[in-house]
mmCIF file of C-alpha atoms in Angstrom:
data_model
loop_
_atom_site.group_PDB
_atom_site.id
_atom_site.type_symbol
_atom_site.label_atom_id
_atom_site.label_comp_id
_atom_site.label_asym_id
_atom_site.label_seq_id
_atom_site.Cartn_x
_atom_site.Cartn_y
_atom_site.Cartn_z
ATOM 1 C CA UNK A 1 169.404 85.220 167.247
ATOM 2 C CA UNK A 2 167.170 86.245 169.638
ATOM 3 C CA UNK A 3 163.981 84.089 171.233
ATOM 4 C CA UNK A 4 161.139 83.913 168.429
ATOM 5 C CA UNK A 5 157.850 85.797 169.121
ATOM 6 C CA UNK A 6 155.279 82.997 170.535
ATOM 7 C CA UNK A 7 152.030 83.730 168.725
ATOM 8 C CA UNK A 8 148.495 82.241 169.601
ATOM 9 C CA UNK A 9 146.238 82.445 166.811
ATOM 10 C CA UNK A 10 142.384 82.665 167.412
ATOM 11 C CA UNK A 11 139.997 81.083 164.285
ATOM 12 C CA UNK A 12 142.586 78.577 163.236
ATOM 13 C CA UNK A 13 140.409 76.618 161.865
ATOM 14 C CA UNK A 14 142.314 73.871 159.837
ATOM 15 C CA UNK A 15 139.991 73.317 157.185
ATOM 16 C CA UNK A 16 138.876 76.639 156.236
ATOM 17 C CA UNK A 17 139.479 80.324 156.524
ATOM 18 C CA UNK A 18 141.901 83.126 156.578
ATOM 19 C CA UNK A 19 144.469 81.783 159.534
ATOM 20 C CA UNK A 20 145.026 78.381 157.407
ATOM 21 C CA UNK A 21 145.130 79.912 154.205
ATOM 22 C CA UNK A 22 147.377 82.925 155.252
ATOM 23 C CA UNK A 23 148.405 83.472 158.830
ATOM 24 C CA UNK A 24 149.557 79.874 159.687
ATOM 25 C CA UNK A 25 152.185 79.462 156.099
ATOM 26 C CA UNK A 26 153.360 82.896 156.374
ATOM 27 C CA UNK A 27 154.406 82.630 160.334
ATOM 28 C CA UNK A 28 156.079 79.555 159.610
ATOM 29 C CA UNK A 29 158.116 80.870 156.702
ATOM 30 C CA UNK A 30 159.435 83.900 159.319
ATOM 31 C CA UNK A 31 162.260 82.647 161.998
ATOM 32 C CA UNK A 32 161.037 85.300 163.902
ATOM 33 C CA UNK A 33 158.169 84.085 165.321
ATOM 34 C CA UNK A 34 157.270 80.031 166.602
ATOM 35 C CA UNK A 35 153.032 79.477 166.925
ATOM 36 C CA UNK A 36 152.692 78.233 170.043
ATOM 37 C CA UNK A 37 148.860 78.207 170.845
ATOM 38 C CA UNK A 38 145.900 78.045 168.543
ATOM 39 C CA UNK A 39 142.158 78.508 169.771
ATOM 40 C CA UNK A 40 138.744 77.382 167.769
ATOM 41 C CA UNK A 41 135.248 77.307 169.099
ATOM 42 C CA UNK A 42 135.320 73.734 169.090
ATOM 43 C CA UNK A 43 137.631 71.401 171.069
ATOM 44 C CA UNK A 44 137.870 68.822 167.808
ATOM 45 C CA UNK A 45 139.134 71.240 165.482
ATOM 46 C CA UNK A 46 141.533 73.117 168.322
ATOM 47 C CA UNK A 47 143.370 69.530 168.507
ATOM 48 C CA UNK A 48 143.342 69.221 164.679
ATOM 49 C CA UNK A 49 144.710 73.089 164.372
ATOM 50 C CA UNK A 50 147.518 72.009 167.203
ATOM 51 C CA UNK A 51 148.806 69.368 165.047
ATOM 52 C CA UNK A 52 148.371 71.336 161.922
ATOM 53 C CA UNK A 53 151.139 73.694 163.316
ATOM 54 C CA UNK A 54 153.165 71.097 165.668
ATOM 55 C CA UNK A 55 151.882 70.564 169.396
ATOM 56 C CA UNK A 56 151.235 73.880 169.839
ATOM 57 C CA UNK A 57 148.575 74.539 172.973
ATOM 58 C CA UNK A 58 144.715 74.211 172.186
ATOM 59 C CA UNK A 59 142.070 76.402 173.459
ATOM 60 C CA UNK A 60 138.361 76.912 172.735
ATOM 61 C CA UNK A 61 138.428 79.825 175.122
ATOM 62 C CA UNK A 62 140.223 82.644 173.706
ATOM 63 C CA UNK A 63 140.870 84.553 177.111
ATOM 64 C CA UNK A 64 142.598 81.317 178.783
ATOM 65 C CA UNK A 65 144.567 81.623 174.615
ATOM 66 C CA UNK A 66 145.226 85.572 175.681
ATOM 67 C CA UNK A 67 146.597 84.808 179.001
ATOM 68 C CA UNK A 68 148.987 81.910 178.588
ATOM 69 C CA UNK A 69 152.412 82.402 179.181
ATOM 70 C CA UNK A 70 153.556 80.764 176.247
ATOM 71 C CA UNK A 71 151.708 83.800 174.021
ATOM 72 C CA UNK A 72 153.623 87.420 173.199
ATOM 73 C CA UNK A 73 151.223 88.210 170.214
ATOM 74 C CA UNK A 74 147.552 87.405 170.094
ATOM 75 C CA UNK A 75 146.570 86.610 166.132
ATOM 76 C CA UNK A 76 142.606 87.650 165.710
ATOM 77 C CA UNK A 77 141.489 86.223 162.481
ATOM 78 C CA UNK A 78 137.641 85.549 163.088
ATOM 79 C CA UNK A 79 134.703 87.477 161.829
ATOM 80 C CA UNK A 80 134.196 90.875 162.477
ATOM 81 C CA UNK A 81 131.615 91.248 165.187
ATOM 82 C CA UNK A 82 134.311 89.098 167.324
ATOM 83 C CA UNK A 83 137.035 91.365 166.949
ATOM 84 C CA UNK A 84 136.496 93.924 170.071
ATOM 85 C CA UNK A 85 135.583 91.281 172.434
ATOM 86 C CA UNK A 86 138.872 89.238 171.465
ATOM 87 C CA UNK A 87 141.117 92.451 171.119
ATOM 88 C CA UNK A 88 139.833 93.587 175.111
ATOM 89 C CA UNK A 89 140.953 90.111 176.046
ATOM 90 C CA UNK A 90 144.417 90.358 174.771
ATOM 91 C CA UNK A 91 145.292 94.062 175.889
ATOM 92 C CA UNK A 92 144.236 92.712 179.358
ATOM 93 C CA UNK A 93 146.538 90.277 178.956
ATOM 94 C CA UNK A 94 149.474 92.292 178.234
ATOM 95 C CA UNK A 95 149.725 91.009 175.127
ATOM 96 C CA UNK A 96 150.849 92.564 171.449
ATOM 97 C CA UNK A 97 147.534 92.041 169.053
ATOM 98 C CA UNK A 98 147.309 91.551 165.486
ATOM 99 C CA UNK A 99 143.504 91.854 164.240
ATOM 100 C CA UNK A 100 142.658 90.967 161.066
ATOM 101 C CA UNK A 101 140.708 94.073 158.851
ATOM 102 C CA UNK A 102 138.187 95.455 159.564
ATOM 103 C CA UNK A 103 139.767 96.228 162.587
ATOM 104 C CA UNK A 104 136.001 96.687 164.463
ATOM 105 C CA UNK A 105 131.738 96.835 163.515
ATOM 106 C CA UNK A 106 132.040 100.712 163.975
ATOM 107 C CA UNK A 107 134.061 103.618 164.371
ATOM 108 C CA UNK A 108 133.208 104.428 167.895
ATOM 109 C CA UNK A 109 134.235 100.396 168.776
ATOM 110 C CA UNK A 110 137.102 100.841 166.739
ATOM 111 C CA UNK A 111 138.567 104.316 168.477
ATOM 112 C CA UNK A 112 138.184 102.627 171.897
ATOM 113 C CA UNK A 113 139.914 99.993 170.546
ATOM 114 C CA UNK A 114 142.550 101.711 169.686
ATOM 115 C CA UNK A 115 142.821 103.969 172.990
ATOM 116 C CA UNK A 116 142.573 101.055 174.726
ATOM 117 C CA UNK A 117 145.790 99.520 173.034
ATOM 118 C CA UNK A 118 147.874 102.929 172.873
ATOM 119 C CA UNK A 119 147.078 102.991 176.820
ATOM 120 C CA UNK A 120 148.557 99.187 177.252
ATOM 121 C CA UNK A 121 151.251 99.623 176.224
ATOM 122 C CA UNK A 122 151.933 96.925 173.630
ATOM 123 C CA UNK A 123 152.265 96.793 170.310
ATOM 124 C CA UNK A 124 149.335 95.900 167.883
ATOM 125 C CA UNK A 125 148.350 95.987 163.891
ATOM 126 C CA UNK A 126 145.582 95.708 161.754
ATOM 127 C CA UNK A 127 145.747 93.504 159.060
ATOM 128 C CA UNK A 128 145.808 96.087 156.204
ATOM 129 C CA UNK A 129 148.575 93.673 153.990
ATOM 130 C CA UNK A 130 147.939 95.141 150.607
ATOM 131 C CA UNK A 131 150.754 98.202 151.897
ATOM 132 C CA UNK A 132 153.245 94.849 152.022
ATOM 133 C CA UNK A 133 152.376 93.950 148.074
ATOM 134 C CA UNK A 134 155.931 94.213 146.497
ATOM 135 C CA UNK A 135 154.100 95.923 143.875
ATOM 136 C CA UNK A 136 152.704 98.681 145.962
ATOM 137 C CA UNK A 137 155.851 98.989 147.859
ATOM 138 C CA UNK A 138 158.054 99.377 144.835
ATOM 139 C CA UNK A 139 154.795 101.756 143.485
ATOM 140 C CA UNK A 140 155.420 103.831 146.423
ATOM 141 C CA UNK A 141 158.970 104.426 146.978
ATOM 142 C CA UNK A 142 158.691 105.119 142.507
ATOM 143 C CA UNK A 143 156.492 108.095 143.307
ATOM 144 C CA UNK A 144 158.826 109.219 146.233
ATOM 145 C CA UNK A 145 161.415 109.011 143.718
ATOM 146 C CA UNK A 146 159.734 111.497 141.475
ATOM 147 C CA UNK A 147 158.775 108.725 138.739
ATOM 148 C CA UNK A 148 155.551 110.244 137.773
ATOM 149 C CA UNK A 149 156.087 113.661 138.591
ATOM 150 C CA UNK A 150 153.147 115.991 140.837
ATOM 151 C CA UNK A 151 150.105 113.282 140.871
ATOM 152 C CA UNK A 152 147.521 114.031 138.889
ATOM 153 C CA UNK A 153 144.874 111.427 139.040
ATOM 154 C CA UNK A 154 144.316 107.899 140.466
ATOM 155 C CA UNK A 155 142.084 105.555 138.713
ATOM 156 C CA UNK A 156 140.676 101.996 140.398
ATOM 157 C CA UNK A 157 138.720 99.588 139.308
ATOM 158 C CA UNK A 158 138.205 96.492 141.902
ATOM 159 C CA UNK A 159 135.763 93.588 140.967
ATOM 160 C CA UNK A 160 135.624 90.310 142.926
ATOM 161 C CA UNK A 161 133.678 87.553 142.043
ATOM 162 C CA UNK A 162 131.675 86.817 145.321
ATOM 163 C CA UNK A 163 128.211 85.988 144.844
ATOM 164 C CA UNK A 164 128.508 85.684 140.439
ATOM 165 C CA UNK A 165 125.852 83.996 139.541
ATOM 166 C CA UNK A 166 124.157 85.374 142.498
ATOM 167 C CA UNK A 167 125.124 82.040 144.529
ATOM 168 C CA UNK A 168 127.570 81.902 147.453
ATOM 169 C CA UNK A 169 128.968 79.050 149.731
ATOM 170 C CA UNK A 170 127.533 78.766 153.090
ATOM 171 C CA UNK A 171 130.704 80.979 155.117
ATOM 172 C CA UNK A 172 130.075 83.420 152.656
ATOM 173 C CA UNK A 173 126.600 84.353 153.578
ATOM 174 C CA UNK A 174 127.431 86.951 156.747
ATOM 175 C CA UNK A 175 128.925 89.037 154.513
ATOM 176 C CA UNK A 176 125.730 89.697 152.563
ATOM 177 C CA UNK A 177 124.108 90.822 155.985
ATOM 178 C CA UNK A 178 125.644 94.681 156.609
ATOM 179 C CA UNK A 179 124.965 94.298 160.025
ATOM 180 C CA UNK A 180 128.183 92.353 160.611
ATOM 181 C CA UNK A 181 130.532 94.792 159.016
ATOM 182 C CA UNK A 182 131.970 92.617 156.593
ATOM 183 C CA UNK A 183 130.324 93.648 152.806
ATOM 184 C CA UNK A 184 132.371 94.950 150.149
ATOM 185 C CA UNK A 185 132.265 98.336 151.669
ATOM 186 C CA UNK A 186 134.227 97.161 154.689
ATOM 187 C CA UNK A 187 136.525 94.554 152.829
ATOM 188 C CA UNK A 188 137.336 95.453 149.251
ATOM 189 C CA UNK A 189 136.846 99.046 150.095
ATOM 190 C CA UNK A 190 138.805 99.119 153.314
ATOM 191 C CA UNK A 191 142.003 97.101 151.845
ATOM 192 C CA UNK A 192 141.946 99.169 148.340
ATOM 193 C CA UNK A 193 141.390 101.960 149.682
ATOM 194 C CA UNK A 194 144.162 102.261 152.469
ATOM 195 C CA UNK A 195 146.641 101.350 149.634
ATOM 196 C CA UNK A 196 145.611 104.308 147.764
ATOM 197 C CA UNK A 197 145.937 106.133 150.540
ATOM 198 C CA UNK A 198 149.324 104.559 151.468
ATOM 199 C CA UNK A 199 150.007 105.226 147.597
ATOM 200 C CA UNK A 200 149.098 108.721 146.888
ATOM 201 C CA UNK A 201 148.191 110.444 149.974
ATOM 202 C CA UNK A 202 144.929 110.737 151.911
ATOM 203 C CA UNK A 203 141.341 111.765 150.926
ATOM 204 C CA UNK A 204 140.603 115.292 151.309
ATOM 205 C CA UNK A 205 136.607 115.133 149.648
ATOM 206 C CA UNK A 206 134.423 112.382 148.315
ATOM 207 C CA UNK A 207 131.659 111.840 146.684
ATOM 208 C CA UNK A 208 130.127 108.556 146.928
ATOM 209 C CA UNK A 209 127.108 106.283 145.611
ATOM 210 C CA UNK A 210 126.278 102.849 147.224
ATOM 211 C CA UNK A 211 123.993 100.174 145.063
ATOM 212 C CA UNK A 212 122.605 96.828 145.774
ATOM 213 C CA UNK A 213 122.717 95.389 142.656
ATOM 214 C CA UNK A 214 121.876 92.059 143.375
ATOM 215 C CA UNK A 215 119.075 91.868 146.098
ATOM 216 C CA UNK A 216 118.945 88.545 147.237
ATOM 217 C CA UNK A 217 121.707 85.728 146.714
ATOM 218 C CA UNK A 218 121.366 81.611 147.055
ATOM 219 C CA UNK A 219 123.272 79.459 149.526
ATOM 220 C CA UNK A 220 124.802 76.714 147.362
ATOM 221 C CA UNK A 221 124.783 73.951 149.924
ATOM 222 C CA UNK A 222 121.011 74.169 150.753
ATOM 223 C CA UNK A 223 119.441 76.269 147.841
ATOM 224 C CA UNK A 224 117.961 78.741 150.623
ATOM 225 C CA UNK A 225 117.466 82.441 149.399
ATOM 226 C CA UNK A 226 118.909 85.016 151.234
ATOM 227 C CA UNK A 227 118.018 88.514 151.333
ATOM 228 C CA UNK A 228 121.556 90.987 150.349
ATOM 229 C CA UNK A 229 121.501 94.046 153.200
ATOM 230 C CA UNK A 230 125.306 94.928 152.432
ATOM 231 C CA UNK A 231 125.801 96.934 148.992
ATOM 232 C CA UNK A 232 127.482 95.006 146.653
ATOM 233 C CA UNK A 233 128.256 98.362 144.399
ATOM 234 C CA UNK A 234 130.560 101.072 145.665
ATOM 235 C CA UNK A 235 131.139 104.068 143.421
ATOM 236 C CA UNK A 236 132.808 107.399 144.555
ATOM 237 C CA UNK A 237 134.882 110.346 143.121
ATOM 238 C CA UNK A 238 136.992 112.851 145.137
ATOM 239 C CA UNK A 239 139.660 114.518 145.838
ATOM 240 C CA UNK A 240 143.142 113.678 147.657
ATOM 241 C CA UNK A 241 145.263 116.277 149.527
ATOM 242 C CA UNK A 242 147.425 118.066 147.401
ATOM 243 C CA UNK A 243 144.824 118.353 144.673
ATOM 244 C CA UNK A 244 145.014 114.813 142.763
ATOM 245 C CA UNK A 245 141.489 113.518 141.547
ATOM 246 C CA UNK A 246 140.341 110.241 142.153
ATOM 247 C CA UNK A 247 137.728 107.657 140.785
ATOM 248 C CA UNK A 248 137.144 104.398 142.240
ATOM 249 C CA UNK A 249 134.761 101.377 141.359
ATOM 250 C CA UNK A 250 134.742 98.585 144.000
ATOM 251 C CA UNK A 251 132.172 95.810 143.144
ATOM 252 C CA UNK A 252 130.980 92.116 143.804
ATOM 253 C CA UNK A 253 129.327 89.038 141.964
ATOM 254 C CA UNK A 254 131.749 89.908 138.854
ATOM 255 C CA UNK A 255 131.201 86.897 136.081
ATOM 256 C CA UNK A 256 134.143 87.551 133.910
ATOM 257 C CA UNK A 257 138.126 87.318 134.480
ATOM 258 C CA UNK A 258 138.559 91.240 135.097
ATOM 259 C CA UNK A 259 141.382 92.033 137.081
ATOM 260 C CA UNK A 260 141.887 94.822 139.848
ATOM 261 C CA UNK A 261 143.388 98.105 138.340
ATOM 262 C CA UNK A 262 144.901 100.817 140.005
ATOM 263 C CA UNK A 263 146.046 103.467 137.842
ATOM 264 C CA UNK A 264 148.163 106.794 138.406
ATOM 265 C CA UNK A 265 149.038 109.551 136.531
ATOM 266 C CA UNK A 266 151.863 112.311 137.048
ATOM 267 C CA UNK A 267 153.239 115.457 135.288
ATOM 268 C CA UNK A 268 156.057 113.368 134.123
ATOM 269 C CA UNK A 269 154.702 109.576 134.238
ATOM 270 C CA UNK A 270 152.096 107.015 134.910
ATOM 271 C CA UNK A 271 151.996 103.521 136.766
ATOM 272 C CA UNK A 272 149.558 100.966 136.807
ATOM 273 C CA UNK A 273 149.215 97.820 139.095
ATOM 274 C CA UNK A 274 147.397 95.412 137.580
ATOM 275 C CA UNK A 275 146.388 92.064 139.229
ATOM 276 C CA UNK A 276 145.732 88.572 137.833
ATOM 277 C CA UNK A 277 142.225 88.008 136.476
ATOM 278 C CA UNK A 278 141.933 84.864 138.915
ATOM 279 C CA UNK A 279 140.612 84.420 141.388
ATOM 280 C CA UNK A 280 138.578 87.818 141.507
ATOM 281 C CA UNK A 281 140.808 88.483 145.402
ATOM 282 C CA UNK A 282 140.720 91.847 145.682
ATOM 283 C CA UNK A 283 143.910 94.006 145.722
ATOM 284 C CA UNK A 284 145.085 92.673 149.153
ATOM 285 C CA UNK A 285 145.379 89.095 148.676
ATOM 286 C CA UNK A 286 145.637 88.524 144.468
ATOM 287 C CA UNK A 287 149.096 88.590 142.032
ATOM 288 C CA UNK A 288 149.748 91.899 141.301
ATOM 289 C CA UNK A 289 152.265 93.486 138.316
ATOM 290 C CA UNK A 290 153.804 96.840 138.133
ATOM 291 C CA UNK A 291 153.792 98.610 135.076
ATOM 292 C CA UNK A 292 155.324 101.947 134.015
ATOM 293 C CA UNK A 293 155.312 104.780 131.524
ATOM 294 C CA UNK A 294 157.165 108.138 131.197
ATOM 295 C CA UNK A 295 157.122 110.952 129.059
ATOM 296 C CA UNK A 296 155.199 112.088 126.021
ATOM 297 C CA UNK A 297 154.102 108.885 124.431
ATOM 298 C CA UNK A 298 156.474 106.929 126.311
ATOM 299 C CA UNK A 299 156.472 102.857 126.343
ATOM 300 C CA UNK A 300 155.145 101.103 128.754
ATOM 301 C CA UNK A 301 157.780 98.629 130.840
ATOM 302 C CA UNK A 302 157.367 96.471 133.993
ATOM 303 C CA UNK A 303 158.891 97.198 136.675
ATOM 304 C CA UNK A 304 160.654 95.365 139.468
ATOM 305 C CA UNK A 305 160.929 92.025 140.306
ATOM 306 C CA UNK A 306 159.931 89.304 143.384
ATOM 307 C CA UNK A 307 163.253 88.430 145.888
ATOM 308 C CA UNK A 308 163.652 86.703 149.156
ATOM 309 C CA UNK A 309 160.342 85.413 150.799
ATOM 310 C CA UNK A 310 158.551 87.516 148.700
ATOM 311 C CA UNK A 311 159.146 85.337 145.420
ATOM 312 C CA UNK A 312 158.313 81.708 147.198
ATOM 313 C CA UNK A 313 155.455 82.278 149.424
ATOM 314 C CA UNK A 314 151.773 82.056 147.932
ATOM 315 C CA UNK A 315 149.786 84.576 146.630
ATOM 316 C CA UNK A 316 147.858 84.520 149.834
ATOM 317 C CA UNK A 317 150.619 84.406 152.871
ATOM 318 C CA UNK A 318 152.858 86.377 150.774
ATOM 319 C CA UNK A 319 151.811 90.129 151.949
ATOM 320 C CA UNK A 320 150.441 88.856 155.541
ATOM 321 C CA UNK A 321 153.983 87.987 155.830
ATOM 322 C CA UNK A 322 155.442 91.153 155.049
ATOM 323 C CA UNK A 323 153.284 93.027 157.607
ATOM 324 C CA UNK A 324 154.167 89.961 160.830
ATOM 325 C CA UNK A 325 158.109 90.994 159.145
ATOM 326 C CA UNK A 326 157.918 94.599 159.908
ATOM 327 C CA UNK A 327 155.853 93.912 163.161
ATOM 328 C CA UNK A 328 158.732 91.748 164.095
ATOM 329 C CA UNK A 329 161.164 94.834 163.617
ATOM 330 C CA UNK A 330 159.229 97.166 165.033
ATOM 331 C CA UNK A 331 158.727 94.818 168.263
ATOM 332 C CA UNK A 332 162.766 94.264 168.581
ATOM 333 C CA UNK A 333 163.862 97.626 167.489
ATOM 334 C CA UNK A 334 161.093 100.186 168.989
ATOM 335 C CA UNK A 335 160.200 101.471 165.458
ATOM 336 C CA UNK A 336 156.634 102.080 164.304
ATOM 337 C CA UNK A 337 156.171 101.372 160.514
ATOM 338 C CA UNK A 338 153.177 98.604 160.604
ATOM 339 C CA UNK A 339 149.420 100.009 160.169
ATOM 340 C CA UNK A 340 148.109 100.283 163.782
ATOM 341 C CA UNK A 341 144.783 100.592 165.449
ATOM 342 C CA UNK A 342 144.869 104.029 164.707
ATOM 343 C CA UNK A 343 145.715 103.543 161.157
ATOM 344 C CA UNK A 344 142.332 101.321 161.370
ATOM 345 C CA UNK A 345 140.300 104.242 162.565
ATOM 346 C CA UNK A 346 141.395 106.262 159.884
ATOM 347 C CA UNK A 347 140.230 104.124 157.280
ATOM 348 C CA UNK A 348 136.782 103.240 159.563
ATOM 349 C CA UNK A 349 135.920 107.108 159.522
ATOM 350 C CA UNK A 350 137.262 107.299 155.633
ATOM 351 C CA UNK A 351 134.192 104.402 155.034
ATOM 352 C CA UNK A 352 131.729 106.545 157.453
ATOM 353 C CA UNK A 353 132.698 109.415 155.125
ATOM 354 C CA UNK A 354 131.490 107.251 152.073
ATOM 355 C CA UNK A 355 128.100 106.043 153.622
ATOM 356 C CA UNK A 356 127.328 109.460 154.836
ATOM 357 C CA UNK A 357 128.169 110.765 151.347
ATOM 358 C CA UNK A 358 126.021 107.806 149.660
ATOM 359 C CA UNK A 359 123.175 109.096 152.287
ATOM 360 C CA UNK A 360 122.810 112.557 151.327
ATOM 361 C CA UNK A 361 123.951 112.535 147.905
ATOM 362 C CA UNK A 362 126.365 115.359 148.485
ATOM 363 C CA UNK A 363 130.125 115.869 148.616
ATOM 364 C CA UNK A 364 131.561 115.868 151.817
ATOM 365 C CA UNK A 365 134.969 115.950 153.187
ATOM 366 C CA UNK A 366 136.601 113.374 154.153
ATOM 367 C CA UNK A 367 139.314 115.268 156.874
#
């Protein structure tokens, strides 16, 4: 077997956050890669992370992370605003990147980004895991196949339950502020949205409405009130290439157990992927079932089944793991299947195309 990929991840916190919850079970469950650095912003929790994951190096400096020799892949799994700064740091370092979604704060940051890593040299992904879903991936190779026929339609409906009750934890509260690029918009709409597209094909027109439907929200460990900047409410309609209609619903601060839908209908067939009720995760991070449907009045069966790493990982680690698999592949074998940085600016000028939509109140295209 050849030498694992050594991976440094930066924002492995060990009490909290996406890298502990995700990035740090489903790298350990894959033989192909060995964590050998971890970086924090604070020298106490960089020690605590190092242990977490077994002596691996500390930093609290990501660059002096980036440019150890110990580190082939540089993990980026902070908040947004961090992401260019940390991604620059890496591709100097002639190092493969993984950055979390959203990929950058704006489309220009996020095209430089992503000329910046073509021109390196090295291989790098965004973390768009809901493509690595079973579900979807069984979904997608069922269309392929012909299961449903020409598509007709695709339906969504995707509410999470941040900020129900209008109350949210203290790490929650940058979302609420738009200027960090992390609302529902950018999150839910990014992730849901690229598995569409990786579903059915991309967006050809849209027509799109953005709401604030909840204006201000409370911090639950201090009882401060915050004012909401970020929509909570994303509504569009449009069209796909190839002629398929499409509605999608994308929403926070749901108080019932509603789960994520994502329905599509065919000349021959339907499927539906339907997630758990809880928690309220979004499409890219909750338990997901495939159901299907075909003919006139036909019954409606579920289809396929969990295997391999796929059926014991969490609900969490389990697709994050699926994309480091392929990146692992494509690194060893010179293939290209994982979302890049240019698969990032596609859905980065796909969200432009919805705010600038939402702005003017017309239907614009979305090539």
């Amino acid at each position: 077997m050849a030498d694992p990929i050594r991976v440094g991840i930066i924002g492995a916190n060990p009490e909290r956050g996406w890298a502990v919850r995700a990035h740090i079970p489903a790298l350990q469950a894959l033989p192909d890669y060995k964590i050998t650095a971890v970086g924090t912003s604070r020298p106490e929790s960089a020690r605590a992370a190092a242990e977490l994951v077994g002596g691996a190096h500390a930093f609290t400096d990501p660059r002096q992370l980036a440019e150890h020799p110990d580190v082939d892949l540089v993990a980026i799994t902070v908040k947004v605003p961090a992401h260019a700064t940390l991604i620059r740091a890496a591709l100097a370092a002639g190092k493969h990147v993984y950055c979390e979604w959203p990929l950058a704060l704006t489309t220009d940051e996020a095209v430089e980004l992503s000329g910046m890593a073509a021109a390196a040299g090295v291989r790098h992904a965004v973390g768009l895991q809901a493509r690595y879903a079973p579900e979807i991936r069984r979904a997608r190779d069922l269309i392929a196949e012909g299961y449903v026929g020409e598509v007709v339609s695709a339906t969504v409906y995707s509410p999470r339950g941040k900020g129900a009750g209008t109350t949210v934890p203290g790490w929650v509260a940058y979302t609420l502020d738009e200027r960090n690029g992390a609302g529902v918009l950018e999150v839910a709409g990014g992730h849901t949205l690229d598995a569409v597209r990786y579903l059915v094909g991309d967006f050809a027109e849209v027509s799109a409405q953005l709401s604030i439907r909840h204006p201000h929200n409370t911090i639950a460990e201090t009882g401060e009130r915050i004012a909401v900047t970020s929509p909570d409410h994303v509504l569009l309609t449009g069209a796909l290439d190839g002629g398929a209609v499409i509605s999608a619903h994308i929403h926070d601060a749901k108080l019932t157990d509603d789960p994520t839908r994502v329905a599509i209908s065919g000349t021959e067939g339907d499927l539906a992927i339907v997630s758990d009720a809880r928690p309220l995760g979004g499409i890219q991070m909750s338990e997901l079932r495939l159901f299907g449907s075909r003919g006139v009045h036909g019954t409606w069966r579920e289809l396929g089944e969990r295997t391999g790493l796929a059926a014991e990982l969490g609900t969490e680690p389990r697709n994050v793991a699926g994309l480091y698999a392929a990146l692992a592949e494509d690194i060893r074998t010179g293939a290209h299947t994982v979302p890049t940085f240019a698969d990032g600016v596609r859905v980065h000028r796909l969200l432009d195309t919805i705010r600038r939509s939402a702005e003017s109140g017309r239907r614009l295209s979305a090539r």
